[in-house]
Amino acid sequence: METTTIITICTAAITAGTPLLFAALGEIFTERSGIINLGVEGMMLVGAVTGFMVAFLTANPWLGVMAAMFAGGLLALIHAALTVTLRANQVVTGLALTIFGTGLSGYLGKAYIGQPLVSSFKSVKIAFLSDIPIVGPIFFNHDPLVYLSFILVPLAWYYIYRTRMGLNLRAVGENPGSADSLGVSVSFTRYLYTVVGGMLAGVGGAYLSLAYAPSWMENMTAGRGWIAVALVIFAAWNPLYAMLGAYMFGGIDALGFRMQLMDVQVSAYFLSMLPYLCTILVLIIATRRSQTGGVGAPRALGVYYDREER
Amino acid sequence: MTFEKRADASPAGNILVPLFSVVLALLTGAVFLWLSGHDPARAYMTMFKGAFGSGYGISETIVKSIPLMLCALGVAIAFKMKLWNIGAEGQLVMGAVGATWVALNFPDYPALVLIPAMFIMGTLCGGIWGMLPAIPRAYLGVNEIITTLMLNYVAILWMEYLVYGPWRDPQGFNFPLTAAFADAARLPTFGDSRVHAGLLIAVVLAVIIYYGMKHTRWGYEVKVIGESETAARYAGMSISKNIILVMMVSGAIAGIAGMAEVSGLMHRLQDSISVGYGYTAIIIAWLSHLHPGAIIAVSILFGGLEAGGYSLQTTGIPAAIVSMLQGLILFFVLGGQILTRYRIVFNSKKVGGN
């Protein structure tokens, strides 16, 4: 392959990976606190539709992103209330959130199908950096949300592993009993990071409808929320690996799309299967790795914390 | 305010709490409809009339409930063993694909051969689709929620490839559907309604599953493994073998749903075979406490919701309101379940006795 083709695919991989990255980062925070939220797909869809609606009505994509964050956080709040306060099963509540979010986004978005967006996110070249050969065009010719994710990843890593708040977060997910006895509120921590997770999932959804393919289509996430959940396992709950994984999946996505354009003699339907099949494959590898040493899931993940049964 | 564990869940609570939750969900949906500028009373009336207001409505409700019953019975078996089979949608699609293959390739055989062959092929394809994610789950502990879900997308793309490609009816005016099945490949219907023999299959299966879970050794093993894997291992039960078997059975039943849809209702394969019945089935199974009899009843209720949602489209309200309501119902049921498991105590001091 020529250098330009490689650059094009790598650039596309980052663009296609960014919505996954936002959602996976959010889910890392949530799961680190011991809550598993399988509603990512639903939160992304609602984020995508509210982002689009607000950007459409105000002609300001940034307001769209804010609205998507708010909507995603609000949905996550339902999950937190049901699982933390009302002790509902985390798996089923997450599924309910996805079903609800799919319906809600379809309901809200009905009038916006096929509408053009006046102002969406556009690529901005970063001075000097974008002139670096190969690296420049791959990393520094993107829309502002991609740059935001570049900043967010190291920040998230630093927050989780190097700050007091991050230590508390990890403690709640690993051993809520001892976190509690050290004076960390388990409920508050879980509420907080479930909502943070929802907000980031909302941004991931908004990326799809405001930057990736500026438009609204029913079910436009096409399973990306679920891929993001799988990505968290692949990333071993570490933001840096999540970035790597997101771009890998973005690359698979982009490659399938490129191959269609290059007229490869494989049906488009089979190429579209690639991300889903790769998710299964990667999940198998990641699970094996976490069992043979490596880092596993937070120990209290999915388990309701009952103070009296400590 | 604190929650105190109840010694035993009250049977009345098990029925009243879900019922009350459904009412609250519908009320919340009404507020939402009202906020978005629709008349909730009129919307619900339209839905109710569309679902139960006429002979045709009722038959449509039952038609829609058949795949729901079958998929919900399938996922309930897996849930019993704490296996999260979220892949009923894909298993249904694969069952339909398998049955269609038989119908398209052997159109000249009599119904007595063709229908059982389609049934077996649908069961087999659904079963294999359910078994695929069970193998890595059984031997490597790979999360089955994500793998079953990913396979839904793969199955739907495979079906789309077939109906848009090699199986497309040349006389179909370029619509994505296969040729119509021969009469011998069609499940019989009741009178001149669209209700087909799939209903009988679902009811018979519910009875078999009820009996099998309660009175056979295998049903007992599934129950024990579901309650405690460690205990089951001590008792010498093979967990891996049961995981694979249960997921296969679970998928096979969803596959039957797919066979019944193409053979009893559509009489061809088309991409509208996948409309999310597999996901709705999860809610139904959960609402029914995995009880086969309750699944039949709740499925009819949800079939009514689907049929009613369809008739709602004429009023300009998007049919997506149906899955929104389904999600709301599940939220309220999940939140309400705390009342069946705990009693609420309103002062900080523990109340004695019990």
XYZ file of C-alpha atoms in Angstrom:
664
model
C 0.000 0.000 0.000
C 1.111 3.530 -0.660
C 1.873 5.892 2.177
C -1.129 8.069 1.340
C -3.471 5.068 1.598
C -2.029 4.145 4.992
C -2.429 7.730 6.166
C -6.030 7.816 4.948
C -6.895 4.564 6.739
C -5.172 5.587 9.975
C -6.922 8.966 9.947
C -10.249 7.232 9.329
C -9.476 4.774 12.129
C -9.172 7.628 14.611
C -12.401 9.242 13.416
C -14.311 5.960 13.548
C -12.734 5.039 16.885
C -13.524 8.295 18.692
C -17.207 7.596 19.514
C -16.104 4.189 20.881
C -13.369 5.883 22.889
C -15.694 8.357 24.599
C -18.199 5.621 25.471
C -15.512 3.210 26.664
C -13.856 5.883 28.834
C -17.216 6.545 30.459
C -17.842 2.857 31.073
C -14.350 2.494 32.581
C -15.237 5.109 35.206
C -18.585 3.431 35.886
C -17.192 -0.085 36.164
C -14.261 1.081 38.269
C -16.849 2.076 40.872
C -18.334 -1.422 40.792
C -21.390 -0.682 38.651
C -21.820 -2.393 35.296
C -24.016 -0.362 32.959
C -25.114 -2.224 29.841
C -27.185 0.775 28.762
C -24.294 2.341 26.820
C -25.986 1.689 23.477
C -29.170 3.389 24.698
C -27.314 6.336 26.210
C -25.317 6.811 23.003
C -28.493 6.790 20.912
C -30.186 9.364 23.126
C -26.967 11.409 23.109
C -26.885 11.243 19.315
C -30.488 12.368 18.924
C -30.473 15.160 21.527
C -27.117 16.364 20.227
C -28.499 16.502 16.730
C -31.760 18.166 17.758
C -30.087 20.909 19.770
C -27.421 21.527 17.138
C -30.153 21.638 14.510
C -32.270 24.139 16.425
C -29.451 26.376 17.669
C -27.004 25.918 14.762
C -24.313 25.392 17.390
C -22.742 21.909 17.586
C -21.139 22.655 20.959
C -24.559 23.223 22.514
C -25.484 19.879 20.951
C -22.619 18.165 22.737
C -23.635 19.770 26.040
C -27.210 18.567 25.581
C -25.984 15.066 24.739
C -23.886 15.021 27.892
C -26.851 16.113 29.953
C -29.166 13.524 28.384
C -26.661 10.696 28.783
C -26.085 11.660 32.409
C -29.801 11.787 33.095
C -30.335 8.265 31.722
C -27.388 7.005 33.749
C -28.967 8.565 36.823
C -31.949 6.217 36.341
C -29.518 3.299 36.284
C -27.825 4.515 39.455
C -31.105 5.064 41.295
C -32.369 1.606 40.356
C -29.182 -0.297 41.091
C -27.652 1.635 43.987
C -30.739 2.745 45.898
C -33.363 0.212 44.855
C -30.974 -2.744 44.596
C -32.139 -3.825 41.148
C -30.151 -6.317 39.085
C -27.481 -4.310 37.239
C -27.526 -6.452 34.119
C -31.282 -6.262 33.590
C -31.453 -2.550 34.420
C -28.785 -1.849 31.820
C -30.701 -3.829 29.221
C -33.851 -1.898 30.123
C -31.906 1.326 29.639
C -30.855 0.247 26.150
C -34.399 -0.721 25.180
C -35.754 2.530 26.630
C -33.046 4.631 24.982
C -33.642 2.995 21.608
C -37.358 3.775 21.854
C -36.878 7.286 23.210
C -34.357 8.250 20.519
C -36.613 6.834 17.806
C -39.554 8.785 19.220
C -37.706 12.087 19.584
C -35.827 11.789 16.319
C -38.722 10.863 14.033
C -39.093 14.430 12.706
C -35.354 14.850 12.144
C -34.676 11.861 9.883
C -32.921 13.024 6.725
C -32.664 16.668 7.860
C -29.400 18.381 6.987
C -27.292 19.931 9.708
C -26.233 23.536 9.055
C -23.215 23.496 11.303
C -21.438 20.291 12.224
C -17.926 19.693 13.551
C -15.258 20.218 10.895
C -11.584 19.260 10.794
C -9.173 21.854 12.105
C -5.487 21.627 11.212
C -3.228 22.304 14.149
C -0.422 24.663 13.190
C 3.116 23.172 13.040
C 2.041 19.768 14.437
C 0.057 18.913 11.313
C 3.178 19.552 9.218
C 5.071 16.636 10.776
C 5.307 13.948 8.078
C 2.899 10.978 8.503
C 2.101 11.685 12.179
C 0.868 15.186 11.399
C -1.879 14.320 8.919
C -2.914 11.234 10.946
C -3.277 12.894 14.340
C -3.512 16.634 13.845
C -6.087 17.137 11.150
C -9.303 16.320 12.997
C -12.396 17.922 14.463
C -12.252 19.494 17.941
C -13.936 16.519 19.642
C -11.074 14.239 18.600
C -8.595 16.683 20.180
C -10.781 16.708 23.272
C -10.472 12.919 23.479
C -6.666 13.210 23.106
C -6.645 15.385 26.223
C -9.233 13.339 28.074
C -7.413 10.000 27.878
C -4.221 10.961 29.777
C -6.315 13.024 32.197
C -8.537 10.037 32.929
C -5.502 7.824 33.392
C -3.906 10.324 35.782
C -7.149 10.772 37.679
C -7.735 7.040 38.175
C -4.177 6.019 39.062
C -2.541 9.088 40.556
C -5.094 11.091 42.529
C -6.790 10.669 45.865
C -10.230 10.721 44.201
C -9.098 8.019 41.790
C -7.859 5.900 44.665
C -11.258 6.184 46.344
C -12.955 5.265 43.082
C -10.836 2.157 42.663
C -11.299 1.197 46.322
C -15.090 1.328 45.978
C -14.957 -0.970 42.973
C -12.467 -3.388 44.483
C -13.549 -3.532 48.093
C -16.531 -1.356 49.006
C -16.487 -2.649 52.577
C -13.078 -1.254 53.418
C -13.677 1.910 51.379
C -16.771 2.442 53.510
C -14.879 1.947 56.750
C -12.321 4.527 55.576
C -15.130 7.051 55.241
C -15.692 6.920 51.473
C -19.382 6.972 50.618
C -19.990 3.934 48.424
C -23.404 5.125 47.244
C -22.237 8.632 46.360
C -19.187 7.328 44.504
C -21.287 4.905 42.495
C -23.907 7.538 41.662
C -21.210 10.002 40.615
C -19.275 7.733 38.266
C -22.360 6.117 36.775
C -23.512 9.610 35.791
C -20.036 10.544 34.517
C -20.113 7.358 32.424
C -23.483 8.298 30.980
C -22.296 11.800 30.126
C -19.315 10.445 28.209
C -21.514 7.892 26.415
C -23.749 10.809 25.434
C -20.757 12.638 23.930
C -19.819 9.456 22.059
C -23.315 9.366 20.582
C -23.197 13.056 19.704
C -19.909 12.472 17.909
C -21.750 10.148 15.523
C -24.564 12.568 14.718
C -22.521 15.797 14.755
C -19.104 14.852 13.379
C -18.852 11.306 12.002
C -21.971 11.331 9.826
C -23.777 14.618 10.555
C -27.374 13.430 10.410
C -29.884 11.434 12.440
C -30.895 7.887 11.590
C -32.811 5.478 13.788
C -30.407 3.047 15.521
C -27.447 4.850 14.005
C -25.073 3.559 16.698
C -25.417 0.062 15.170
C -24.062 -1.784 18.199
C -21.175 0.603 18.925
C -22.339 0.906 22.532
C -21.912 -2.833 22.969
C -18.532 -2.806 21.264
C -17.537 -0.090 23.764
C -18.520 -2.379 26.646
C -16.376 -5.157 25.169
C -13.578 -2.640 24.682
C -13.513 -1.977 28.421
C -12.716 -5.638 29.064
C -10.080 -5.599 26.312
C -8.567 -2.453 27.852
C -8.403 -4.056 31.300
C -10.221 -0.950 32.679
C -7.273 1.279 31.677
C -7.940 4.474 29.628
C -4.667 4.213 27.670
C -5.432 0.728 26.391
C -8.979 1.844 25.643
C -7.553 4.408 23.233
C -5.495 1.728 21.515
C -8.492 -0.607 21.287
C -10.857 2.084 20.036
C -8.517 2.963 17.152
C -8.062 -0.710 16.355
C -11.831 -1.123 16.034
C -12.070 2.163 14.188
C -9.462 0.771 11.806
C -11.462 -2.410 11.194
C -14.530 -0.288 10.542
C -12.661 2.046 8.213
C -10.919 -0.825 6.408
C -14.238 -2.526 5.653
C -15.554 0.721 4.246
C -12.390 1.351 2.163
C -12.525 -2.159 0.728
C -16.004 -1.500 -0.544
C -14.750 1.621 -2.287
C -11.778 -0.276 -3.730
C -14.244 -2.729 -5.243
C -12.987 -5.807 -3.402
C -14.934 -8.881 -4.496
C -16.524 -9.511 -1.111
C -20.110 -8.588 -0.374
C -20.541 -5.425 1.670
C -22.624 -7.434 4.128
C -19.657 -9.622 5.023
C -17.364 -6.630 5.429
C -19.927 -5.058 7.760
C -19.772 -8.184 9.935
C -16.067 -7.610 10.632
C -16.356 -5.280 13.676
C -18.814 -7.636 15.394
C -16.777 -10.770 14.690
C -13.577 -9.009 15.769
C -15.259 -7.947 19.004
C -15.960 -11.593 19.826
C -12.412 -12.607 18.924
C -10.828 -9.798 20.933
C -13.074 -10.580 23.886
C -11.932 -14.196 23.889
C -8.269 -13.122 23.791
C -8.769 -10.483 26.496
C -10.574 -12.923 28.782
C -7.805 -15.482 28.393
C -5.181 -12.877 29.153
C -6.918 -11.635 32.278
C -7.149 -15.208 33.575
C -3.495 -16.027 33.037
C -2.144 -13.253 35.265
C -2.924 -9.756 34.031
C -5.595 -7.506 35.432
C -9.167 -8.659 35.893
C -12.409 -6.822 36.475
C -12.909 -4.716 39.618
C -13.734 -7.323 42.233
C -17.049 -5.809 43.330
C -18.268 -5.275 39.750
C -21.972 -6.006 39.465
C -22.366 -6.792 43.154
C -24.782 -4.777 45.240
C -23.106 -3.362 48.341
C -25.112 -3.896 51.505
C -23.664 -2.178 54.525
C -25.357 -4.547 56.940
C -24.098 -7.660 55.184
C -20.506 -6.474 55.191
C -35.492 5.079 56.129
C -34.013 1.607 55.810
C -34.831 -1.619 54.024
C -35.294 -4.780 56.007
C -35.109 -8.145 54.322
C -38.402 -10.023 54.242
C -38.288 -13.605 55.445
C -40.229 -14.736 52.393
C -41.540 -12.947 49.306
C -45.321 -12.719 49.554
C -47.146 -14.394 46.641
C -49.611 -11.505 46.417
C -46.700 -9.088 46.145
C -45.271 -11.107 43.279
C -48.382 -10.353 41.243
C -49.482 -6.972 42.619
C -46.096 -5.258 42.397
C -45.560 -6.007 38.679
C -49.165 -5.049 37.935
C -48.822 -1.757 39.755
C -45.462 -1.178 38.056
C -47.062 -1.540 34.617
C -49.702 1.026 35.563
C -47.058 3.476 36.789
C -45.036 2.955 33.611
C -48.077 3.727 31.460
C -48.731 6.855 33.545
C -45.144 8.009 33.077
C -45.492 7.335 29.366
C -48.670 9.438 29.403
C -46.841 12.361 30.986
C -44.161 12.022 28.343
C -46.708 11.955 25.512
C -48.428 14.995 26.981
C -45.140 16.897 27.308
C -44.319 16.211 23.669
C -47.652 17.605 22.563
C -49.802 14.500 22.073
C -53.063 13.584 23.770
C -52.149 10.594 25.955
C -55.753 9.468 26.513
C -56.408 9.370 22.791
C -53.091 7.613 22.125
C -53.755 4.887 24.685
C -57.338 4.453 23.468
C -56.089 4.041 19.895
C -53.556 1.499 21.069
C -56.062 -0.404 23.151
C -58.630 -0.470 20.359
C -55.974 -1.529 17.876
C -54.894 -4.373 20.108
C -58.071 -5.678 21.730
C -60.971 -3.635 20.292
C -61.937 -5.924 17.426
C -61.669 -9.515 16.267
C -58.996 -8.448 13.810
C -57.135 -6.538 16.531
C -57.137 -9.524 18.832
C -55.902 -11.837 16.095
C -53.094 -9.367 15.289
C -52.199 -9.242 18.975
C -51.931 -13.019 19.085
C -49.946 -13.120 15.844
C -47.433 -10.685 17.346
C -47.337 -12.591 20.632
C -46.290 -15.924 19.083
C -42.619 -15.057 18.410
C -42.514 -13.237 21.750
C -43.712 -16.352 23.604
C -41.180 -18.578 21.915
C -38.213 -16.216 22.334
C -39.147 -15.516 25.962
C -39.412 -19.249 26.728
C -35.968 -19.650 25.172
C -34.232 -16.872 27.098
C -36.007 -17.891 30.329
C -34.332 -21.311 30.224
C -30.930 -19.652 29.946
C -31.754 -17.079 32.644
C -32.662 -19.935 34.956
C -29.008 -20.913 34.878
C -27.941 -17.240 35.175
C -26.808 -17.297 31.567
C -27.610 -13.985 29.900
C -28.720 -14.993 26.441
C -29.308 -11.609 24.788
C -29.051 -13.233 21.390
C -32.617 -14.440 20.816
C -32.988 -11.904 18.003
C -30.133 -13.448 16.011
C -31.215 -16.979 16.873
C -34.710 -16.188 15.570
C -33.234 -14.812 12.351
C -31.023 -17.877 11.862
C -33.983 -20.182 12.497
C -35.910 -18.336 9.807
C -32.946 -18.579 7.416
C -32.638 -22.340 8.013
C -36.343 -22.979 7.485
C -36.334 -20.810 4.369
C -33.459 -22.788 2.905
C -35.570 -25.957 3.144
C -38.662 -24.273 1.724
C -36.818 -22.781 -1.254
C -34.851 -25.909 -2.130
C -37.485 -28.623 -1.768
C -40.748 -26.976 -2.810
C -42.206 -30.136 -4.338
C -42.368 -32.264 -1.213
C -45.682 -32.737 0.612
C -46.428 -30.700 3.756
C -46.023 -33.801 5.900
C -42.324 -33.886 4.987
C -41.670 -30.221 4.374
C -43.046 -28.729 7.603
C -41.149 -31.112 9.917
C -37.984 -30.599 7.858
C -38.321 -26.820 8.146
C -39.001 -27.172 11.852
C -35.904 -29.291 12.383
C -33.725 -27.005 10.292
C -35.014 -23.885 12.096
C -34.411 -25.500 15.483
C -30.953 -26.622 14.440
C -29.843 -23.245 13.069
C -31.157 -21.383 16.118
C -29.555 -23.974 18.387
C -26.164 -23.674 16.733
C -26.364 -19.873 16.913
C -27.062 -20.178 20.624
C -24.297 -22.723 21.127
C -21.530 -20.696 19.456
C -21.170 -18.158 22.295
C -21.725 -20.936 24.869
C -18.457 -22.676 24.015
C -16.123 -19.784 24.938
C -18.370 -19.092 27.931
C -18.159 -22.697 29.170
C -14.442 -23.230 28.723
C -12.907 -19.750 28.988
C -15.469 -17.742 30.939
C -15.991 -15.263 28.084
C -18.869 -12.878 28.836
C -21.886 -14.263 26.970
C -23.849 -11.007 27.092
C -21.571 -9.362 24.568
C -20.928 -12.408 22.371
C -24.623 -13.316 22.031
C -25.371 -9.685 21.235
C -22.628 -9.364 18.607
C -23.964 -12.500 16.900
C -27.340 -10.751 16.517
C -25.739 -8.221 14.202
C -23.910 -10.959 12.306
C -27.116 -12.986 11.833
C -29.074 -9.956 10.628
C -26.333 -9.019 8.130
C -26.228 -12.628 6.886
C -30.004 -12.625 6.392
C -29.807 -9.258 4.613
C -27.066 -10.593 2.357
C -29.358 -13.498 1.387
C -32.542 -11.512 0.733
C -30.727 -8.714 -1.087
C -28.473 -11.175 -2.929
C -28.627 -14.857 -3.839
C -32.117 -15.529 -2.487
C -33.799 -12.437 -3.858
C -36.981 -13.225 -5.772
C -36.369 -12.366 -9.440
C -40.085 -11.603 -9.733
C -40.046 -9.475 -6.561
C -39.737 -6.082 -8.312
C -36.343 -5.637 -6.655
C -37.802 -5.795 -3.152
C -35.531 -7.498 -0.610
C -37.532 -10.696 -0.207
C -37.373 -14.306 -1.328
C -39.933 -16.038 -3.524
C -43.164 -16.992 -1.752
C -43.170 -20.476 -0.214
C -45.185 -23.304 -1.750
C -48.468 -24.036 0.041
C -46.953 -27.197 1.499
C -44.324 -25.120 3.317
C -46.914 -22.994 5.128
C -48.072 -23.671 8.662
C -51.855 -24.021 8.851
C -53.839 -21.061 10.215
C -56.931 -20.942 12.402
C -59.965 -20.268 10.200
C -59.298 -17.338 7.904
C -57.326 -15.376 10.518
C -53.575 -14.841 10.373
C -53.115 -16.754 13.650
C -51.052 -19.812 12.769
C -50.074 -23.127 14.317
C -47.021 -21.487 15.888
C -49.368 -20.621 18.760
C -49.925 -24.320 19.449
C -46.207 -25.005 19.262
C -45.552 -22.248 21.821
C -48.199 -23.483 24.253
C -47.062 -27.108 23.970
C -43.455 -26.039 24.500
C -44.446 -24.013 27.567
C -46.029 -27.116 29.073
C -43.017 -29.275 28.233
C -40.615 -26.712 29.716
C -42.725 -26.325 32.846
C -42.776 -30.065 33.336
C -39.139 -30.529 32.374
C -37.909 -27.869 34.771
C -39.947 -29.209 37.640
C -39.844 -32.947 37.288
C -36.731 -34.028 35.421
C -33.190 -34.540 36.576
C -31.941 -32.075 33.976
C -34.345 -29.386 35.142
C -33.083 -29.933 38.648
C -29.440 -29.611 37.545
C -30.170 -26.354 35.715
C -31.828 -24.966 38.825
C -29.001 -25.969 41.128
C -26.299 -24.592 38.818
C -28.277 -21.364 38.533
C -28.435 -21.002 42.285
C -24.871 -21.950 43.106
C -22.171 -23.134 40.760
C -20.002 -24.247 43.657
C -22.717 -26.422 45.143
C -23.401 -27.948 41.728
C -19.737 -28.707 41.230
C -19.580 -30.453 44.601
C -22.592 -32.512 43.626
C -20.655 -33.684 40.589
C -22.668 -31.864 37.928
C -20.889 -30.909 34.719
C -21.189 -27.163 34.446
C -19.550 -26.695 31.046
C -21.705 -29.389 29.465
C -24.861 -27.839 30.904
C -23.912 -24.314 29.806
C -23.570 -25.509 26.225
C -26.711 -27.622 26.350
C -28.854 -24.907 27.922
C -27.724 -22.249 25.466
C -28.364 -24.651 22.604
C -31.901 -25.351 23.794
C -32.444 -21.646 24.415
C -31.315 -20.772 20.902
C -33.246 -23.652 19.372
C -36.523 -22.347 20.795
C -35.811 -18.878 19.404
C -35.018 -20.623 16.119
C -38.492 -22.177 16.183
C -39.874 -18.645 16.505
C -38.071 -17.736 13.292
C -39.353 -20.839 11.526
C -42.916 -20.058 12.634
C -42.640 -16.450 11.415
C -41.603 -17.395 7.880
C -43.723 -20.532 7.586
C -46.855 -19.358 9.403
C -47.003 -15.638 8.734
C -44.721 -14.166 6.067
C -44.540 -17.218 3.772
C -41.165 -15.932 2.601
C -38.011 -14.525 4.115
C -37.760 -10.739 4.197
C -35.711 -8.307 6.224
C -38.675 -7.276 8.398
C -38.194 -10.635 10.148
C -35.981 -8.756 12.622
C -38.021 -6.186 14.522
C -36.612 -6.667 17.996
C -38.782 -9.520 19.326
C -35.635 -11.049 20.824
C -35.089 -7.980 23.012
C -38.723 -7.647 24.074
C -38.570 -11.315 25.064
C -35.975 -10.461 27.718
C -38.433 -8.088 29.397
C -41.228 -10.648 29.186
C -39.097 -13.404 30.716
C -38.062 -11.116 33.560
C -41.614 -9.876 34.183
C -42.867 -13.469 34.269
C -40.326 -14.565 36.889
C -39.245 -17.137 34.264
C -42.524 -19.037 34.742
C -43.662 -20.617 31.424
C -47.371 -20.064 32.112
C -46.812 -16.436 33.003
C -44.696 -16.036 29.866
C -47.657 -17.034 27.683
C -49.918 -14.494 29.431
C -47.412 -11.622 29.517
C -46.513 -12.247 25.864
C -50.127 -11.656 24.861
C -50.057 -8.364 26.780
C -46.862 -7.334 24.983
C -48.247 -8.611 21.680
C -51.086 -6.162 22.303
C -48.567 -3.400 22.902
C -46.903 -4.202 19.550
C -50.202 -4.437 17.652
C -51.500 -1.290 19.335
C -48.287 0.569 18.566
C -48.735 -0.333 14.933
C -52.224 1.168 14.823
C -50.851 4.252 16.565
C -48.822 5.202 13.503
C -51.944 6.573 11.772
C -52.197 9.242 14.485
C -48.706 10.602 13.807
C -47.168 9.255 17.001
C -43.977 7.300 16.194
C -44.244 3.553 16.849
C -40.948 3.829 18.753
C -43.176 4.767 21.711
C -43.700 1.004 22.121
C -40.102 0.146 22.991
C -40.000 3.271 25.150
C -42.992 1.995 27.101
C -41.425 -1.455 27.330
C -38.275 0.054 28.790
C -40.345 2.088 31.269
C -42.292 -1.005 32.329
C -39.060 -2.826 33.023
C -37.691 0.158 34.998
C -40.723 0.228 37.257
C -40.812 -3.519 37.701
C -37.114 -3.563 38.594
C -37.502 -0.654 40.980
C -40.658 -2.122 42.478
C -39.119 -5.504 43.146
C -37.479 -4.119 46.236
C -40.942 -4.061 47.801
C -41.324 -7.801 47.364
C -37.914 -8.523 48.832
C -37.668 -5.926 51.576
C -39.983 -4.073 53.861
C -39.415 -0.369 54.331
C -38.852 0.802 57.861
C -39.315 4.515 58.473
C -37.406 5.093 61.691
C -33.736 4.621 62.260
C -34.192 2.198 65.161
C -34.730 -1.410 64.250
C -38.266 -2.665 64.750
C -38.289 -5.786 66.822
C -40.246 -8.921 66.142
C -41.173 -9.774 62.526
